[in-house]
Coordinates of C-alpha atoms in Angstrom, one line a residue:
X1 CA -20.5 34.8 26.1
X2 CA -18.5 36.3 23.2
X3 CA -20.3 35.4 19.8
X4 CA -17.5 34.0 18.2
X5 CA -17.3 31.9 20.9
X6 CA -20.8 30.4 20.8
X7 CA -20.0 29.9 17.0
X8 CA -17.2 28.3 17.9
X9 CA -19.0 25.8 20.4
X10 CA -22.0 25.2 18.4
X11 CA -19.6 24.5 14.9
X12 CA -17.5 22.5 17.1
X13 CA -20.5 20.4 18.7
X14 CA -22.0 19.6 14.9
X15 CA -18.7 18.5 13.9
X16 CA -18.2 16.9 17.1
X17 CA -21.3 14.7 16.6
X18 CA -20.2 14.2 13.2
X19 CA -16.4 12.9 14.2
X20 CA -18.2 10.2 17.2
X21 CA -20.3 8.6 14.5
X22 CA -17.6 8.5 11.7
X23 CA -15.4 7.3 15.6
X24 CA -17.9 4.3 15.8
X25 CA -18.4 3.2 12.6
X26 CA -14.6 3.0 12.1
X27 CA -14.2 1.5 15.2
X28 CA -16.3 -1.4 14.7
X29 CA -15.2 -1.8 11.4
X30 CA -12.0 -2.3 13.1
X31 CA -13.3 -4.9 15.5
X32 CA -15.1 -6.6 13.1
X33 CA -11.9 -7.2 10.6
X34 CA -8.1 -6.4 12.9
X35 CA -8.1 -8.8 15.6
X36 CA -7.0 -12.4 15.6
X37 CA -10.4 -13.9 14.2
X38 CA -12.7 -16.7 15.6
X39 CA -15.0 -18.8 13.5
X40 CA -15.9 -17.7 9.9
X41 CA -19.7 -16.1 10.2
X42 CA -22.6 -18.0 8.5
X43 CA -22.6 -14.2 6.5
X44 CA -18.4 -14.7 5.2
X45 CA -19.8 -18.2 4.6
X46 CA -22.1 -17.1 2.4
X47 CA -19.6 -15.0 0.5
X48 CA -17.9 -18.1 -1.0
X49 CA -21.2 -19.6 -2.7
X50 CA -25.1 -20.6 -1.6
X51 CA -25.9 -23.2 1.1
X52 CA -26.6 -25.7 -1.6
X53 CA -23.6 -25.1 -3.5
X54 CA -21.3 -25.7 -0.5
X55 CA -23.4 -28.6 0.5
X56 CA -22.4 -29.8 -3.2
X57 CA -18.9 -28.8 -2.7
X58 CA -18.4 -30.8 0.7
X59 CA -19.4 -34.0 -1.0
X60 CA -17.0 -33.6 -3.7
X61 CA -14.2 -32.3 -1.8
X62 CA -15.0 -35.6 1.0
X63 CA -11.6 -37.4 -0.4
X64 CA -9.9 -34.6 0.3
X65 CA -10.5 -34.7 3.5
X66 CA -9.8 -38.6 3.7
X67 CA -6.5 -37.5 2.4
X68 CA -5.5 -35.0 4.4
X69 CA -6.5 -36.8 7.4
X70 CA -3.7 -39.8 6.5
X71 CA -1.0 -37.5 6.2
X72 CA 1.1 -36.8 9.6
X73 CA 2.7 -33.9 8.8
X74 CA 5.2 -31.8 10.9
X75 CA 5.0 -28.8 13.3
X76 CA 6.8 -25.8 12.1
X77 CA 7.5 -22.8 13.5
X78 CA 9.6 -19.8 12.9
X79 CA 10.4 -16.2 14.1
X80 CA 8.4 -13.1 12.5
X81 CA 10.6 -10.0 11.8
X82 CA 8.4 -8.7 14.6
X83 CA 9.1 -11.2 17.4
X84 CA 6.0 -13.4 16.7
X85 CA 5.7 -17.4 16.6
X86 CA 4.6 -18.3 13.3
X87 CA 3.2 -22.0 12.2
X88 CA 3.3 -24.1 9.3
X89 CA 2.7 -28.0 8.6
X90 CA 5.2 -29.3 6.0
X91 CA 4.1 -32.4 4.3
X92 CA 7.3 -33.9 2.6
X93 CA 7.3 -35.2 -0.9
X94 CA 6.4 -38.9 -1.9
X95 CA 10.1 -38.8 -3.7
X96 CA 13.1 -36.1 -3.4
X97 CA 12.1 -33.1 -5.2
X98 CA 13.5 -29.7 -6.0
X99 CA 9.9 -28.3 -5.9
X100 CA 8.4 -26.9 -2.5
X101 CA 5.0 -24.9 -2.7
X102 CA 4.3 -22.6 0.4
X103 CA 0.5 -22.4 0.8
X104 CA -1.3 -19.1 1.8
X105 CA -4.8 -19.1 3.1
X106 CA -7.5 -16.8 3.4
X107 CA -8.9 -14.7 6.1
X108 CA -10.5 -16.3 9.2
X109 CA -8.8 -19.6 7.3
X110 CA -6.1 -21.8 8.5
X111 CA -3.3 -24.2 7.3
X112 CA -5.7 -27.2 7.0
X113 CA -8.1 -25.6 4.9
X114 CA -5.9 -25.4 2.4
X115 CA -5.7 -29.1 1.9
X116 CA -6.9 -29.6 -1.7
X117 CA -4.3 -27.1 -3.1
X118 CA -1.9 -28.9 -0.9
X119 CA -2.8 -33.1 -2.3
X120 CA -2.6 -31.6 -6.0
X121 CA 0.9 -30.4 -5.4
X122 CA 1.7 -33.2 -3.2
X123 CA 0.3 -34.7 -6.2
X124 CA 2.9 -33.1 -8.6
X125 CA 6.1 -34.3 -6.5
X126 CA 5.8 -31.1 -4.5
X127 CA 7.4 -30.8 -1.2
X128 CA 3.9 -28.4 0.8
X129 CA 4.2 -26.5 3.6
X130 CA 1.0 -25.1 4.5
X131 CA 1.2 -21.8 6.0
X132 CA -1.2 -20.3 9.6
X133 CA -0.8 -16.4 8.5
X134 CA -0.2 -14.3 11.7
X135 CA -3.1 -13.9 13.8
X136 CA -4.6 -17.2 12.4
X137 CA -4.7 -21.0 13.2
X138 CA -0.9 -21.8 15.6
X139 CA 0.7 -18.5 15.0
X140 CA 0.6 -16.1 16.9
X141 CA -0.1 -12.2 16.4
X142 CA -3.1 -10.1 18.0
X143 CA -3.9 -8.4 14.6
X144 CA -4.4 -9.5 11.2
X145 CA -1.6 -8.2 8.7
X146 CA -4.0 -8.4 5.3
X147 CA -1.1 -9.1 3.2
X148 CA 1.1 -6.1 4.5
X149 CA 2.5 -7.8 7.4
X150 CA 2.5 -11.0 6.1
X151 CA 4.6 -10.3 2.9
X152 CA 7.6 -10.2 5.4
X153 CA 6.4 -13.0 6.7
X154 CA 6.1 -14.9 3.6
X155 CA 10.2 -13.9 3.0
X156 CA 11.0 -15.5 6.6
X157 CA 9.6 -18.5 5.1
X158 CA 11.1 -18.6 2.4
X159 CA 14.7 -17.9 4.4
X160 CA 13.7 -21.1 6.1
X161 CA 12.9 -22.8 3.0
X162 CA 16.3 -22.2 1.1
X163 CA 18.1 -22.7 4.3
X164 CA 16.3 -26.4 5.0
X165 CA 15.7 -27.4 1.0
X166 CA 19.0 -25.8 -0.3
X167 CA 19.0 -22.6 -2.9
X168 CA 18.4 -24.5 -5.9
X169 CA 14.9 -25.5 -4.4
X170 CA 12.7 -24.4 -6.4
X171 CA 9.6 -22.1 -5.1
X172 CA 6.2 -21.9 -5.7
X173 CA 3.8 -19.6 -3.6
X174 CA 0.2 -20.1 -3.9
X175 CA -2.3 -18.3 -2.0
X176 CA -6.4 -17.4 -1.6
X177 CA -7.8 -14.3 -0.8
X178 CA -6.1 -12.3 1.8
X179 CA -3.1 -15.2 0.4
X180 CA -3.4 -14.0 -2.4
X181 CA -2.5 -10.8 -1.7
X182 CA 0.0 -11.8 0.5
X183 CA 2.1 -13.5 -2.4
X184 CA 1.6 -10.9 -4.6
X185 CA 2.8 -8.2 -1.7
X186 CA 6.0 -10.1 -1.1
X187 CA 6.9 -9.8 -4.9
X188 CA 7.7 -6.2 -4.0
X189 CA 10.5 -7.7 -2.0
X190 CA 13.8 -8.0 -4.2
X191 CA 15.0 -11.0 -2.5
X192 CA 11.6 -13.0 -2.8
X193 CA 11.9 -12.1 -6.7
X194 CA 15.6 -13.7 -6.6
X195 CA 14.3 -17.0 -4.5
X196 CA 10.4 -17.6 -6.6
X197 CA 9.7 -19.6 -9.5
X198 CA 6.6 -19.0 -9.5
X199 CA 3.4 -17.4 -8.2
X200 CA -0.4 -18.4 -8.0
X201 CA -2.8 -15.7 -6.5
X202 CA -6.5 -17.1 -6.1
X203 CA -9.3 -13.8 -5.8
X204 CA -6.6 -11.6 -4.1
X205 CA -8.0 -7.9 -3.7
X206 CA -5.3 -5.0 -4.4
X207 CA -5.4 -3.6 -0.5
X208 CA -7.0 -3.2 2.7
X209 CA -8.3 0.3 1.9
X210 CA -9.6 -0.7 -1.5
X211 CA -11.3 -4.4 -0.4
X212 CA -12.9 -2.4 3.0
X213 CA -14.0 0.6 0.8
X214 CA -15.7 -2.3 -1.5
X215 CA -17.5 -3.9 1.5
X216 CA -18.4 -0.3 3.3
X217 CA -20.2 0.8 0.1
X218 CA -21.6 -3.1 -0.9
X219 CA -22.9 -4.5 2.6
X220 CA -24.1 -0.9 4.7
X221 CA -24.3 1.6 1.6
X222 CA -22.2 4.2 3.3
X223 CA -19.0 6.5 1.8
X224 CA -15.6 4.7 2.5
X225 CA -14.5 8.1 3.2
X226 CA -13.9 9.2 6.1
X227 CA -14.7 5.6 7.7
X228 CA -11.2 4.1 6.0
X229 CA -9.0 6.9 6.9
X230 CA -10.1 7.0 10.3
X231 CA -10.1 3.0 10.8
X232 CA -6.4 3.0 9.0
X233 CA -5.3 5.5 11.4
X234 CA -6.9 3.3 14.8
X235 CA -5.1 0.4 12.1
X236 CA -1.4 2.5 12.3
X237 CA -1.7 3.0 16.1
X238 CA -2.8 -0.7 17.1
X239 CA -1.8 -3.2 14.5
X240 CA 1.4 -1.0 13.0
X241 CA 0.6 -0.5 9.5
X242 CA -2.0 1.8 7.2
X243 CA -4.2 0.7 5.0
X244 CA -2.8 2.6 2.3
X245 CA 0.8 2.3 2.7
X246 CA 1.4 -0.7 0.6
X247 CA -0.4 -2.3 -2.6
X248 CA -0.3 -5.4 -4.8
X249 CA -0.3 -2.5 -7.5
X250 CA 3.3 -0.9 -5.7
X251 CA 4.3 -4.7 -5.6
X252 CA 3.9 -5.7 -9.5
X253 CA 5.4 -2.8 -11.0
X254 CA 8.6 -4.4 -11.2
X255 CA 7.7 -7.9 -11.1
X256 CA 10.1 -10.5 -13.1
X257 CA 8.4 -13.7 -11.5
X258 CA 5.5 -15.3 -13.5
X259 CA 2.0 -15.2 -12.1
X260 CA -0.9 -16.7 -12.8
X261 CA -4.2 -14.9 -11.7
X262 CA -7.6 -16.4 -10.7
X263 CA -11.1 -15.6 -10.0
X264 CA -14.5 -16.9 -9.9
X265 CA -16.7 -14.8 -11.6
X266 CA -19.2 -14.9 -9.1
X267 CA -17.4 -13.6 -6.5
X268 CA -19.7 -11.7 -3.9
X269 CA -16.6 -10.8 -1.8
X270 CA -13.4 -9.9 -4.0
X271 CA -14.7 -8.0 -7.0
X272 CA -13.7 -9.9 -10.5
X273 CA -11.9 -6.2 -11.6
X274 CA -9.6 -6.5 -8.8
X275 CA -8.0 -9.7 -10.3
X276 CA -7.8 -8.4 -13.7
X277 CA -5.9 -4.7 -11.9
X278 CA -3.7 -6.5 -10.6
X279 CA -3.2 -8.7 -14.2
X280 CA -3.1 -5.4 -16.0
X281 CA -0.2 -3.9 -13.2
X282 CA 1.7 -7.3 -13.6
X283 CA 4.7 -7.1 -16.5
X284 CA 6.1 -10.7 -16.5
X285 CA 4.7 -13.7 -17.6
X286 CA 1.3 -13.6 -16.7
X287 CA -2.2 -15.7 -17.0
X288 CA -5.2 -15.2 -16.1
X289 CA -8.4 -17.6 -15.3
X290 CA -11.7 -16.4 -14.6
X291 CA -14.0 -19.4 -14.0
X292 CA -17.4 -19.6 -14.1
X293 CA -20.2 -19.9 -11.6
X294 CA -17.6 -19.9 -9.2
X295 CA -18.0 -17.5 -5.9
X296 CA -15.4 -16.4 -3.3
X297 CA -12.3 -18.4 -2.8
X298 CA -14.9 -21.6 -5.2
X299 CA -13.3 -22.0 -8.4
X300 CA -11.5 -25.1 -7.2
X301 CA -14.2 -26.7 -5.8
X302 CA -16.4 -25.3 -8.5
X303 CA -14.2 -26.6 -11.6
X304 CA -11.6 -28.6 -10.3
X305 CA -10.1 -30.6 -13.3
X306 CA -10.1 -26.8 -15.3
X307 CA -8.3 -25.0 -12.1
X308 CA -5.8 -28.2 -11.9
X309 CA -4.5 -28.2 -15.8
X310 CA -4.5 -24.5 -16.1
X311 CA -2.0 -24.5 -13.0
X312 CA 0.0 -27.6 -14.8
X313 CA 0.3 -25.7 -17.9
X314 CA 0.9 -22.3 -15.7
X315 CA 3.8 -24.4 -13.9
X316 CA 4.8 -26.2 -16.9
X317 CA 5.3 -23.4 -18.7
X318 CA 7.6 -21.2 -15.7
X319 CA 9.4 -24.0 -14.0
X320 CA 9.9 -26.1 -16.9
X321 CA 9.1 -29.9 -18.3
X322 CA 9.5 -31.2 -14.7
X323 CA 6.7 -29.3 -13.5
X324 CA 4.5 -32.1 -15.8

C-alpha cells in the first residue's frame, strides 16, 4: 500500500471518528428539539421556576383556570403557506371592539396555556384568539418552526383576522418564548408592519442557532460549533429551514411597530441579554420590563399586577386612550 494512501486512510479514519460523534450529538440534539413535541420534561419544567414556586404559582393562577374553563370558545382553523392545518380558539369580546390580540405560546405549549394573557385582554374589551403554533397542540406540522416558520404563519393569521374583523381592526400580537420570537420574526414582514398596532414579546431569544448554542454550552459544556452547523443542516434537509437564516435582529432593523419587551431576570432558559439585543436592535417605540425573581416564561405569574399595568400603559400609549 502506497504511503500516501495509508495517510490518507488513517487522517480520514480520525476525522471520520470525529464527524460520527459531532453526527450524534447533532442528531439528538435534533430529536430532542425538531419534532412535534409531547409533554414538557420535569427538566423544561424546571426552567420556568423551582417546584415550590410553581406550586405557589398554581394556587394563584387557580381563577384562571376557573375562567378559562367557563368560556366556550370556537375551533379555528386555517391553511399554512406550506399546506398545513393550523388551529386557534377565538374567544369573542364581552362588547364590539376594534381590538383583537393573537396569542403566541411557547415551545412544547399550547393555545390553552396561554389563558391568563388571554382573560386580561379579554379583560380590556379584546376580541383573543389564542394561537397552537405548527407542530403544537390542533395544528398540524411534523417539525417545530422556532419562530422562522411560524412568522408566515403568524401573517396567515392575521389575513384571516382583517378579512373576518375588517381592516380597521386593530392588532395586537403577544407572544412567550419561542412566541415571542415568532412576533418579533413576522415584523420583518412588510405587510404584518402595515396590519400591527402593537407588539408584546415575553423572554423571546434572537434565533435557533443562538438559544441552542446557549443550551449546548449551559446544560452539556460542549462547543456549539460544529454541533449547530451540522444539526441546522439535518434542520434544512428535514424541517426546511437553517438555523441561521433568519433573526429577530434581521427582523427589527426596520421596525415602525411599537414593542414592548419582557423578561424575568431569573430566567434559566432564555438568557436576560437576549431581551435587551433584541431592545437595543429595535428603532420604534420601545419598552422594556425586566422583572424580578421571575424565571422562564414567570413574570406574570411572578408579578402579575406590575406585568398587567406596564402592558396597559404599553397599549395605552401605541393604540391610544381606548386601550384604557
Amino acid at each position: 500500500m502506497k504511503k500516501s494512501t495509508k495517510i490518507w486512510l488513517l487522517t480520514g479514519g480520525a476525522l471520520g471518528t470525529a464527524g460520527l460523534s459531532t453526527g450524534i450529538a447533532s442528531l439528538v440534539l435534533f430529536r430532542k428539539t425538531m419534532p412535534r413535541p409531547g409533554e414538557p420534561s420535569p427538566d423544561i419544567v424546571d426552567e420556568f421556576a423551582d417546584r415550590e414556586k410553581m406550586e405557589e404559582y398554581t394556587v394563584r393562577m387557580a381563577p384562571v383556570g376557573e375562567w378559562m374553563e367557563k368560556q366556550t370558545p370556537e375551533d379555528v382553523f386555517i391553511r399554512s403557506r406550506d399546506g398545513l392545518r393550523l388551529h386557534a380558539l377565538y374567544i369573542p369580546a364581552q362588547n364590539p371592539s376594534d381590538k383583537l390580540v393573537i396569542l403566541h405560546h411557547g415551545f412544547t405549549s399550547q393555545a390553552v396555556h396561554n389563558a391568563s394573557h388571554a382573560k386580561f385582554f379579554h379583560e380590556q374589551g379584546y376580541e383573543v384568539l389564542l394561537l397552537d403554533l405548527r407542530a403544537h397542540g390542533e395544528s398540524e406540522g411534523k417539525y417545530v418552526g422556532f419562530g422562522i416558520l411560524d412568522r408566515f404563519d403568524t401573517l396567515e393569521w392575521i389575513r384571516y383576522a382583517r378579512e373576518r374583523f375588517g381592516k380597521d381592526i386593530r392588532i395586537v400580537l403577544h407572544g412567550t418564548s419561542m412566541g415571542g420570537t415568532t412576533v418579533l420574526m413576522a415584523l420583518g414582514l412588510p405587510e404584518v408592519q402595515e396590519a400591527v398596532s402593537a407588539v408584546i414579546a415575553d423572554c423571546a431569544f434572537t434565533s435557533p442557532g443562538e438559544i441552542f448554542s446557549h443550551v449546548i454550552r449551559k446544560d452539556y459544556h460542549l462547543p456549539p460549533e460544529p454541533i449547530i452547523r451540522v444539526n441546522g443542516l439535518y434542520s434544512r434537509i428535514l424541517s426546511g429551514y437553517r438555523f441561521d437564516e433568519y433573526s429577530t435582529l434581521d427582523a427589527l432593523k426596520d421596525n415602525r411597530v411599537p414593542v414592548l419587551f419582557v423578561h424575568g431576570k431569573e430566567d434559566k432558559f432564555v438568557p436576560t441579554w437576549m431581551s435587551q439585543k433584541n431592545y437595543d436592535a429595535c428603532p420604534s417605540k420601545k419598552r422594556l420590563l425586566m422583572v424580578e425573581n421571575a424565571g422562564h416564561g414567570s413574570s406574570i405569574f411572578e408579578n402579575q399586577p406590575l406585568y398587567e399595568q406596564t402592558e396597559k400603559e404599553f397599549l395605552a400609549d401605541a393604540l391610544g386612550a381606548e386601550a384604557d
